[in-house]
Coordinates of C-alpha atoms and ligand atoms in Angstrom, one line a residue:
M1 CA -63.2 -17.9 60.3
R2 CA -66.7 -18.0 58.8
R3 CA -67.7 -14.8 60.7
A4 CA -64.6 -13.0 59.4
G5 CA -65.6 -14.1 55.9
R6 CA -69.1 -12.7 56.3
R7 CA -67.7 -9.4 57.5
A8 CA -65.1 -9.3 54.7
A9 CA -67.6 -9.9 51.9
P10 CA -69.5 -6.6 52.0
A11 CA -66.1 -4.7 52.3
T12 CA -64.8 -6.6 49.2
L13 CA -68.0 -5.8 47.3
V14 CA -67.6 -2.1 48.1
L15 CA -64.0 -2.2 47.1
L16 CA -64.9 -3.9 43.8
G17 CA -67.7 -1.4 43.2
T18 CA -65.5 1.6 43.7
A19 CA -62.7 0.0 41.6
C20 CA -65.2 -0.7 38.7
S21 CA -66.5 2.9 38.8
G22 CA -62.8 4.0 38.5
S23 CA -62.9 6.2 41.6
F24 CA -61.5 3.6 44.1
G25 CA -63.5 5.4 46.8
M26 CA -61.7 8.7 46.1
P27 CA -63.5 12.1 45.7
R28 CA -63.1 13.1 42.0
G29 CA -62.0 16.7 42.7
A30 CA -64.4 19.6 42.2
T31 CA -61.8 21.7 40.3
E32 CA -59.8 21.2 37.1
Q33 CA -56.7 20.9 39.2
G34 CA -58.4 18.5 41.7
A35 CA -59.5 16.3 38.7
D36 CA -55.9 16.1 37.6
I37 CA -54.9 14.9 41.0
F38 CA -57.7 12.4 41.0
R39 CA -56.5 11.0 37.7
L40 CA -53.0 10.6 39.1
W41 CA -54.4 8.6 42.0
Q42 CA -56.3 6.4 39.5
I43 CA -52.9 5.6 37.9
F44 CA -51.4 4.8 41.4
F45 CA -54.4 2.5 42.2
I46 CA -54.2 0.7 38.8
A47 CA -50.5 0.2 39.2
A48 CA -51.0 -1.2 42.7
I49 CA -53.5 -3.8 41.6
P50 CA -51.1 -6.2 39.7
V51 CA -48.5 -5.6 42.4
A52 CA -51.0 -6.7 45.1
G53 CA -52.1 -9.6 42.9
V54 CA -48.5 -10.9 42.6
V55 CA -47.6 -10.4 46.3
Y56 CA -50.8 -11.9 47.7
G57 CA -50.8 -14.6 45.0
L58 CA -47.3 -15.7 45.9
I59 CA -48.1 -15.7 49.6
L60 CA -51.2 -17.8 49.1
W61 CA -49.4 -20.2 46.7
S62 CA -46.4 -20.8 49.0
V63 CA -48.7 -21.2 52.0
I64 CA -50.7 -23.9 50.3
R65 CA -48.1 -25.5 48.1
Y66 CA -45.3 -25.7 50.7
R67 CA -47.4 -26.3 53.8
R68 CA -46.0 -28.9 56.2
R69 CA -47.5 -32.4 55.7
R70 CA -47.7 -35.2 58.2
S71 CA -45.2 -37.2 56.2
D72 CA -42.6 -34.4 56.2
D73 CA -39.3 -34.6 58.1
P74 CA -39.7 -31.8 60.7
D75 CA -36.0 -30.7 60.3
A76 CA -36.1 -30.7 56.5
L77 CA -35.4 -27.5 54.6
G78 CA -36.9 -26.7 51.2
S79 CA -34.7 -26.7 48.2
Q80 CA -32.1 -23.9 48.5
F81 CA -30.6 -21.9 45.6
R82 CA -28.6 -18.8 45.1
G83 CA -27.4 -16.5 42.4
N84 CA -30.4 -16.5 40.0
H85 CA -29.6 -13.4 38.0
R86 CA -32.7 -13.4 35.9
L87 CA -34.9 -13.5 39.0
E88 CA -32.8 -10.8 40.8
L89 CA -33.0 -8.5 37.8
A90 CA -36.8 -8.9 37.6
Y91 CA -37.5 -8.2 41.3
M92 CA -35.1 -5.2 41.2
G93 CA -35.9 -3.9 37.7
I94 CA -39.7 -4.0 37.7
P95 CA -40.2 -2.0 41.0
I96 CA -37.6 0.5 39.8
L97 CA -39.5 1.0 36.5
I98 CA -42.8 1.3 38.4
V99 CA -41.3 4.0 40.7
I100 CA -39.8 5.9 37.7
G101 CA -43.2 5.8 36.0
L102 CA -45.1 7.0 39.1
F103 CA -42.5 9.7 39.7
A104 CA -42.8 11.0 36.2
A105 CA -46.6 11.0 36.3
S106 CA -46.6 12.8 39.7
A107 CA -44.1 15.4 38.5
A108 CA -46.1 16.1 35.3
V109 CA -49.3 16.6 37.4
E110 CA -47.5 18.8 39.9
V111 CA -46.3 21.1 37.2
R112 CA -49.9 21.4 35.8
V113 CA -51.5 21.9 39.2
D114 CA -49.0 24.5 40.3
A115 CA -49.1 26.4 37.0
V116 CA -50.8 29.8 37.4
S117 CA -52.6 31.6 34.7
S118 CA -51.2 35.0 33.6
D119 CA -54.7 36.3 33.2
P120 CA -57.0 34.9 35.9
D121 CA -60.7 35.7 35.7
V122 CA -60.9 36.4 39.5
T123 CA -58.4 37.1 42.2
V124 CA -59.0 36.4 45.9
N125 CA -56.5 37.4 48.5
V126 CA -56.8 34.8 51.3
E127 CA -55.3 35.8 54.7
A128 CA -55.1 33.3 57.5
F129 CA -54.9 34.4 61.1
Q130 CA -55.6 33.1 64.6
W131 CA -58.3 31.9 64.2
G132 CA -60.0 32.7 61.0
W133 CA -59.9 33.8 57.4
G134 CA -60.1 37.0 55.5
F135 CA -61.2 36.9 51.8
T136 CA -60.6 40.0 49.8
Y137 CA -61.6 40.5 46.2
P138 CA -59.1 43.2 45.1
G139 CA -60.4 45.7 42.7
E140 CA -64.0 44.8 43.7
G141 CA -63.9 46.5 47.0
V142 CA -65.2 43.4 48.8
T143 CA -63.8 41.8 52.0
I144 CA -65.2 38.9 54.0
V145 CA -63.7 38.2 57.4
S146 CA -64.3 35.4 59.9
P147 CA -66.6 36.0 62.8
P148 CA -65.0 35.4 66.2
S149 CA -64.2 31.7 66.1
G150 CA -66.0 29.2 68.3
E151 CA -67.4 25.7 68.4
F152 CA -70.7 26.4 66.7
V153 CA -69.7 29.5 64.6
A154 CA -69.8 28.9 60.9
G155 CA -66.6 30.3 59.2
P156 CA -66.7 32.8 56.4
Q157 CA -67.8 31.9 52.8
M158 CA -65.9 32.6 49.7
V159 CA -67.9 32.6 46.4
L160 CA -66.3 31.6 43.2
P161 CA -67.6 31.5 39.6
L162 CA -68.0 28.1 37.9
G163 CA -65.6 27.2 35.1
Q164 CA -63.5 30.4 35.6
T165 CA -60.0 30.5 36.8
T166 CA -59.5 32.1 40.2
R167 CA -56.1 33.1 41.5
I168 CA -55.7 32.6 45.2
V169 CA -53.1 34.8 46.8
L170 CA -52.4 33.1 50.2
T171 CA -50.8 34.8 53.2
A172 CA -50.7 34.4 57.0
N173 CA -50.3 37.2 59.4
D174 CA -49.2 35.5 62.7
V175 CA -48.3 31.7 62.6
I176 CA -48.3 28.9 60.0
H177 CA -51.8 27.9 58.8
A178 CA -52.9 25.8 55.8
F179 CA -55.7 26.4 53.3
W180 CA -57.5 23.1 52.7
V181 CA -60.7 22.3 50.8
P182 CA -61.0 18.4 50.8
D183 CA -63.3 18.3 47.8
F184 CA -60.8 20.2 45.7
L185 CA -58.1 17.7 46.7
Y186 CA -55.8 20.6 47.4
K187 CA -54.1 22.0 50.4
H188 CA -51.5 24.7 50.8
D189 CA -49.5 26.0 53.7
A190 CA -49.9 29.7 54.6
I191 CA -46.6 31.0 56.1
P192 CA -46.0 34.4 57.7
G193 CA -43.8 36.6 55.5
R194 CA -44.4 34.5 52.4
T195 CA -47.0 34.8 49.6
F196 CA -48.2 31.7 47.8
V197 CA -50.2 31.9 44.6
F198 CA -52.3 29.1 43.0
D199 CA -55.2 28.7 40.7
L200 CA -58.5 27.0 41.3
T201 CA -60.9 26.4 38.4
P202 CA -64.2 25.0 39.9
T203 CA -66.0 22.4 37.7
R204 CA -69.0 21.8 40.0
T205 CA -71.5 24.1 41.7
G206 CA -72.2 23.6 45.3
T207 CA -70.8 24.5 48.8
F208 CA -67.5 23.0 49.7
Y209 CA -66.2 22.8 53.3
G210 CA -62.7 24.1 54.1
E211 CA -60.6 24.3 57.1
C212 CA -57.1 25.2 58.4
A213 CA -54.9 22.1 58.1
E214 CA -51.9 23.2 60.2
F215 CA -52.2 23.2 64.0
C216 CA -52.1 26.9 64.8
G217 CA -53.1 27.3 68.4
L218 CA -56.1 27.0 70.8
N219 CA -59.0 27.5 68.3
H220 CA -57.4 25.8 65.4
A221 CA -60.3 23.3 65.3
Y222 CA -62.8 26.1 64.7
M223 CA -60.8 27.7 61.9
T224 CA -63.3 26.7 59.2
F225 CA -64.6 28.3 56.0
S226 CA -66.6 27.3 53.0
V227 CA -66.4 27.9 49.2
R228 CA -69.6 28.3 47.3
V229 CA -69.3 27.8 43.6
V230 CA -72.1 29.5 41.5
P231 CA -72.6 30.2 37.7
P232 CA -70.7 33.3 36.6
A233 CA -73.9 35.5 36.3
E234 CA -74.8 34.7 39.9
F235 CA -71.3 35.5 40.9
A236 CA -71.5 38.9 39.3
T237 CA -74.8 39.6 41.1
W238 CA -73.4 38.4 44.4
L239 CA -70.5 40.8 44.0
V240 CA -72.8 43.8 43.3
L241 CA -75.1 43.0 46.2
L242 CA -72.2 42.5 48.6
R243 CA -70.4 45.7 47.5
A244 CA -73.7 47.7 47.9
G245 CA -74.2 46.1 51.4
Q246 CA -70.7 46.8 52.5
A247 CA -70.8 50.4 51.2
A248 CA -74.1 51.0 53.1
A249 CA -72.7 49.5 56.3
Ligands
CU1 CU1 -54.8 27.6 61.5

Protein backbone atom coordinates (compact mmCIF):
# COMPACT_ATOMS: atom_id res chain seq x y z
CA MET A 1 0.00 0.00 0.00
CA ARG A 2 2.75 2.41 0.98
CA ARG A 3 4.81 1.50 -2.09
CA ALA A 4 1.82 2.14 -4.35
CA GLY A 5 1.39 5.50 -2.67
CA ARG A 6 5.04 6.38 -3.28
CA ARG A 7 4.64 5.52 -6.95
CA ALA A 8 1.36 7.41 -7.28
CA ALA A 9 2.70 10.62 -5.74
CA PRO A 10 4.95 11.73 -8.66
CA ALA A 11 2.20 10.84 -11.16
CA THR A 12 -0.27 12.94 -9.19
CA LEU A 13 2.21 15.84 -9.13
CA VAL A 14 2.71 15.63 -12.91
CA LEU A 15 -1.07 15.54 -13.39
CA LEU A 16 -1.53 18.55 -11.11
CA GLY A 17 1.27 20.41 -12.89
CA THR A 18 -0.15 19.86 -16.37
CA ALA A 19 -3.64 20.72 -15.10
CA CYS A 20 -2.43 24.00 -13.57
CA SER A 21 -0.60 24.95 -16.76
CA GLY A 22 -3.93 24.37 -18.52
CA SER A 23 -2.49 21.90 -21.03
CA PHE A 24 -3.38 18.65 -19.18
CA GLY A 25 -0.35 17.09 -20.87
CA MET A 26 -1.71 17.82 -24.34
CA PRO A 27 0.36 19.40 -27.13
CA ARG A 28 -1.04 22.88 -27.76
CA GLY A 29 -1.27 22.61 -31.54
CA ALA A 30 1.24 24.34 -33.85
CA THR A 31 -1.42 25.74 -36.18
CA GLU A 32 -4.43 28.03 -35.64
CA GLN A 33 -6.70 25.05 -36.37
CA GLY A 34 -4.74 22.83 -33.95
CA ALA A 35 -4.96 25.48 -31.21
CA ASP A 36 -8.73 25.47 -31.67
CA ILE A 37 -8.79 21.69 -31.11
CA PHE A 38 -6.52 22.13 -28.07
CA ARG A 39 -8.98 24.62 -26.54
CA LEU A 40 -11.81 22.14 -27.16
CA TRP A 41 -9.86 19.48 -25.25
CA GLN A 42 -9.32 21.94 -22.40
CA ILE A 43 -13.11 22.30 -22.15
CA PHE A 44 -13.48 18.47 -22.06
CA PHE A 45 -10.85 18.13 -19.33
CA ILE A 46 -12.34 20.94 -17.24
CA ALA A 47 -15.81 19.37 -17.59
CA ALA A 48 -14.36 15.99 -16.55
CA ILE A 49 -12.80 17.26 -13.31
CA PRO A 50 -16.05 17.88 -11.33
CA VAL A 51 -17.56 14.66 -12.78
CA ALA A 52 -14.54 12.66 -11.56
CA GLY A 53 -14.68 14.52 -8.25
CA VAL A 54 -18.32 13.57 -7.66
CA VAL A 55 -17.85 9.93 -8.79
CA TYR A 56 -14.67 9.24 -6.80
CA GLY A 57 -15.96 11.29 -3.87
CA LEU A 58 -19.16 9.23 -3.67
CA ILE A 59 -17.21 5.96 -3.99
CA LEU A 60 -14.84 6.98 -1.20
CA TRP A 61 -17.69 8.25 1.00
CA SER A 62 -19.76 5.07 0.64
CA VAL A 63 -16.72 2.81 1.17
CA ILE A 64 -15.83 4.58 4.42
CA ARG A 65 -19.25 5.57 5.74
CA TYR A 66 -21.01 2.27 5.00
CA ARG A 67 -18.18 -0.19 5.63
CA ARG A 68 -19.12 -3.33 7.56
CA ARG A 69 -18.43 -3.05 11.27
CA ARG A 70 -17.88 -5.91 13.73
CA SER A 71 -21.18 -5.15 15.45
CA ASP A 72 -23.15 -5.32 12.15
CA ASP A 73 -25.64 -8.10 11.45
CA PRO A 74 -23.97 -9.93 8.47
CA ASP A 75 -27.35 -10.40 6.72
CA ALA A 76 -28.56 -6.84 7.18
CA LEU A 77 -29.26 -4.65 4.14
CA GLY A 78 -28.82 -0.90 4.13
CA SER A 79 -31.89 1.30 4.03
CA GLN A 80 -33.73 0.71 0.71
CA PHE A 81 -35.74 3.36 -1.10
CA ARG A 82 -37.26 3.86 -4.55
CA GLY A 83 -38.90 6.51 -6.67
CA ASN A 84 -36.88 9.59 -5.71
CA HIS A 85 -37.85 11.83 -8.60
CA ARG A 86 -35.58 14.70 -7.72
CA LEU A 87 -32.54 12.39 -7.57
CA GLU A 88 -33.48 10.63 -10.82
CA LEU A 89 -33.99 13.94 -12.60
CA ALA A 90 -30.58 15.14 -11.40
CA TYR A 91 -28.61 12.06 -12.45
CA MET A 92 -30.30 11.95 -15.87
CA GLY A 93 -30.55 15.69 -16.49
CA ILE A 94 -27.05 16.80 -15.54
CA PRO A 95 -25.20 14.27 -17.78
CA ILE A 96 -27.57 15.08 -20.68
CA LEU A 97 -26.83 18.80 -20.28
CA ILE A 98 -23.07 18.09 -20.16
CA VAL A 99 -23.26 15.97 -23.34
CA ILE A 100 -25.30 18.66 -25.15
CA GLY A 101 -22.74 21.30 -24.12
CA LEU A 102 -19.75 19.20 -25.24
CA PHE A 103 -21.51 18.32 -28.50
CA ALA A 104 -22.21 21.99 -29.24
CA ALA A 105 -18.60 22.96 -28.48
CA SER A 106 -17.28 20.10 -30.69
CA ALA A 107 -19.59 21.01 -33.58
CA ALA A 108 -18.55 24.69 -33.42
CA VAL A 109 -14.83 23.78 -33.44
CA GLU A 110 -15.33 21.29 -36.27
CA VAL A 111 -17.02 23.94 -38.41
CA ARG A 112 -14.12 26.36 -37.79
CA VAL A 113 -11.36 23.76 -38.36
CA ASP A 114 -12.99 22.46 -41.57
CA ALA A 115 -13.61 25.97 -42.94
CA VAL A 116 -11.37 26.72 -45.93
CA SER A 117 -10.25 30.15 -47.01
CA SER A 118 -11.43 31.30 -50.44
CA ASP A 119 -8.08 33.00 -50.94
CA PRO A 120 -5.25 30.92 -49.37
CA ASP A 121 -1.69 32.31 -49.42
CA VAL A 122 -0.18 28.99 -50.51
CA THR A 123 -1.60 25.81 -52.02
CA VAL A 124 0.10 22.41 -51.73
CA ASN A 125 -1.19 19.35 -53.55
CA VAL A 126 -0.43 16.36 -51.36
CA GLU A 127 -0.55 12.97 -53.05
CA ALA A 128 -0.25 9.83 -50.94
CA PHE A 129 0.93 6.58 -52.54
CA GLN A 130 2.44 3.22 -51.59
CA TRP A 131 4.66 4.21 -49.86
CA GLY A 132 5.37 7.87 -49.79
CA TRP A 133 4.23 11.39 -50.46
CA GLY A 134 4.31 13.87 -53.30
CA PHE A 135 4.13 17.59 -52.48
CA THR A 136 3.42 19.88 -55.42
CA TYR A 137 3.22 23.66 -55.18
CA PRO A 138 0.99 24.38 -58.21
CA GLY A 139 1.87 27.58 -59.99
CA GLU A 140 5.37 27.50 -58.47
CA GLY A 141 6.65 24.65 -60.62
CA VAL A 142 7.97 22.80 -57.58
CA THR A 143 7.43 19.13 -56.72
CA ILE A 144 8.94 17.10 -53.89
CA VAL A 145 8.50 13.33 -53.94
CA SER A 146 9.40 10.63 -51.39
CA PRO A 147 12.62 8.75 -51.87
CA PRO A 148 12.09 4.94 -52.10
CA SER A 149 10.75 4.09 -48.66
CA GLY A 150 12.74 2.07 -46.13
CA GLU A 151 13.59 1.77 -42.47
CA PHE A 152 16.20 4.53 -42.22
CA VAL A 153 15.02 6.67 -45.11
CA ALA A 154 13.82 10.14 -44.12
CA GLY A 155 10.56 11.06 -45.85
CA PRO A 156 10.14 14.19 -47.97
CA GLN A 157 9.82 17.62 -46.41
CA MET A 158 7.11 20.17 -47.04
CA VAL A 159 7.96 23.79 -46.25
CA LEU A 160 5.23 26.20 -45.14
CA PRO A 161 5.28 29.93 -44.33
CA LEU A 162 4.61 30.96 -40.73
CA GLY A 163 1.29 32.69 -40.05
CA GLN A 164 -0.01 32.24 -43.60
CA THR A 165 -2.91 30.07 -44.66
CA THR A 166 -1.93 27.03 -46.68
CA ARG A 167 -4.54 25.07 -48.56
CA ILE A 168 -3.79 21.34 -48.63
CA VAL A 169 -5.39 19.44 -51.50
CA LEU A 170 -5.16 15.79 -50.47
CA THR A 171 -5.45 12.81 -52.82
CA ALA A 172 -4.36 9.14 -52.91
CA ASN A 173 -3.50 7.27 -56.09
CA ASP A 174 -3.72 3.62 -54.98
CA VAL A 175 -5.19 2.66 -51.57
CA ILE A 176 -6.44 4.58 -48.53
CA HIS A 177 -3.79 6.54 -46.62
CA ALA A 178 -4.03 9.29 -44.02
CA PHE A 179 -2.15 12.56 -43.63
CA TRP A 180 -1.19 13.07 -39.99
CA VAL A 181 0.99 15.67 -38.28
CA PRO A 182 0.67 15.00 -34.52
CA ASP A 183 1.85 18.51 -33.52
CA PHE A 184 -0.90 20.04 -35.66
CA LEU A 185 -3.51 17.90 -33.83
CA TYR A 186 -4.91 17.11 -37.25
CA LYS A 187 -5.35 13.99 -39.33
CA HIS A 188 -7.20 13.42 -42.59
CA ASP A 189 -7.85 10.31 -44.67
CA ALA A 190 -6.66 10.26 -48.28
CA ILE A 191 -9.02 8.11 -50.38
CA PRO A 192 -8.48 7.14 -54.04
CA GLY A 193 -10.94 8.91 -56.32
CA ARG A 194 -11.70 11.66 -53.81
CA THR A 195 -10.11 15.04 -53.16
CA PHE A 196 -10.05 16.56 -49.69
CA VAL A 197 -9.26 20.19 -49.05
CA PHE A 198 -8.28 21.70 -45.70
CA ASP A 199 -6.34 24.70 -44.43
CA LEU A 200 -3.32 24.82 -42.13
CA THR A 201 -2.15 28.11 -40.62
CA PRO A 202 1.14 27.44 -38.78
CA THR A 203 1.72 29.49 -35.65
CA ARG A 204 5.19 28.18 -34.71
CA THR A 205 8.40 27.75 -36.64
CA GLY A 206 10.13 24.40 -36.49
CA THR A 207 10.16 20.98 -38.07
CA PHE A 208 7.15 18.80 -37.40
CA TYR A 209 7.04 15.07 -37.95
CA GLY A 210 4.27 13.55 -40.04
CA GLU A 211 3.27 10.07 -41.09
CA CYS A 212 0.63 7.97 -42.80
CA ALA A 213 -2.02 7.07 -40.22
CA GLU A 214 -3.95 4.43 -42.17
CA PHE A 215 -2.45 0.98 -42.66
CA CYS A 216 -1.72 0.84 -46.39
CA GLY A 217 0.51 -2.16 -46.94
CA LEU A 218 3.98 -3.54 -46.34
CA ASN A 219 5.95 -0.29 -45.98
CA HIS A 220 3.24 1.69 -44.20
CA ALA A 221 5.49 2.16 -41.16
CA TYR A 222 8.11 3.93 -43.31
CA MET A 223 5.62 6.32 -44.91
CA THR A 224 6.84 9.40 -43.07
CA PHE A 225 7.32 13.04 -43.95
CA SER A 226 8.04 16.32 -42.23
CA VAL A 227 6.71 19.85 -42.32
CA ARG A 228 9.19 22.70 -41.83
CA VAL A 229 7.61 26.02 -40.90
CA VAL A 230 9.73 29.10 -41.68
CA PRO A 231 9.14 32.88 -41.80
CA PRO A 232 7.48 33.99 -45.09
CA ALA A 233 10.67 35.62 -46.47
CA GLU A 234 12.62 32.40 -45.93
CA PHE A 235 9.79 30.48 -47.59
CA ALA A 236 10.01 32.70 -50.69
CA THR A 237 13.80 32.16 -50.86
CA TRP A 238 13.34 28.40 -50.45
CA LEU A 239 10.88 28.33 -53.35
CA VAL A 240 13.24 30.29 -55.63
CA LEU A 241 16.24 28.10 -54.80
CA LEU A 242 14.28 24.87 -55.19
CA ARG A 243 12.78 25.97 -58.49
CA ALA A 244 16.23 26.91 -59.80
CA GLY A 245 17.62 23.57 -58.61
CA GLN A 246 14.80 21.55 -60.17
CA ALA A 247 15.06 23.51 -63.45
CA ALA A 248 18.80 22.81 -63.60
CA ALA A 249 18.38 19.09 -62.86
CU1 LIG B 1 -0.11 4.87 -46.10
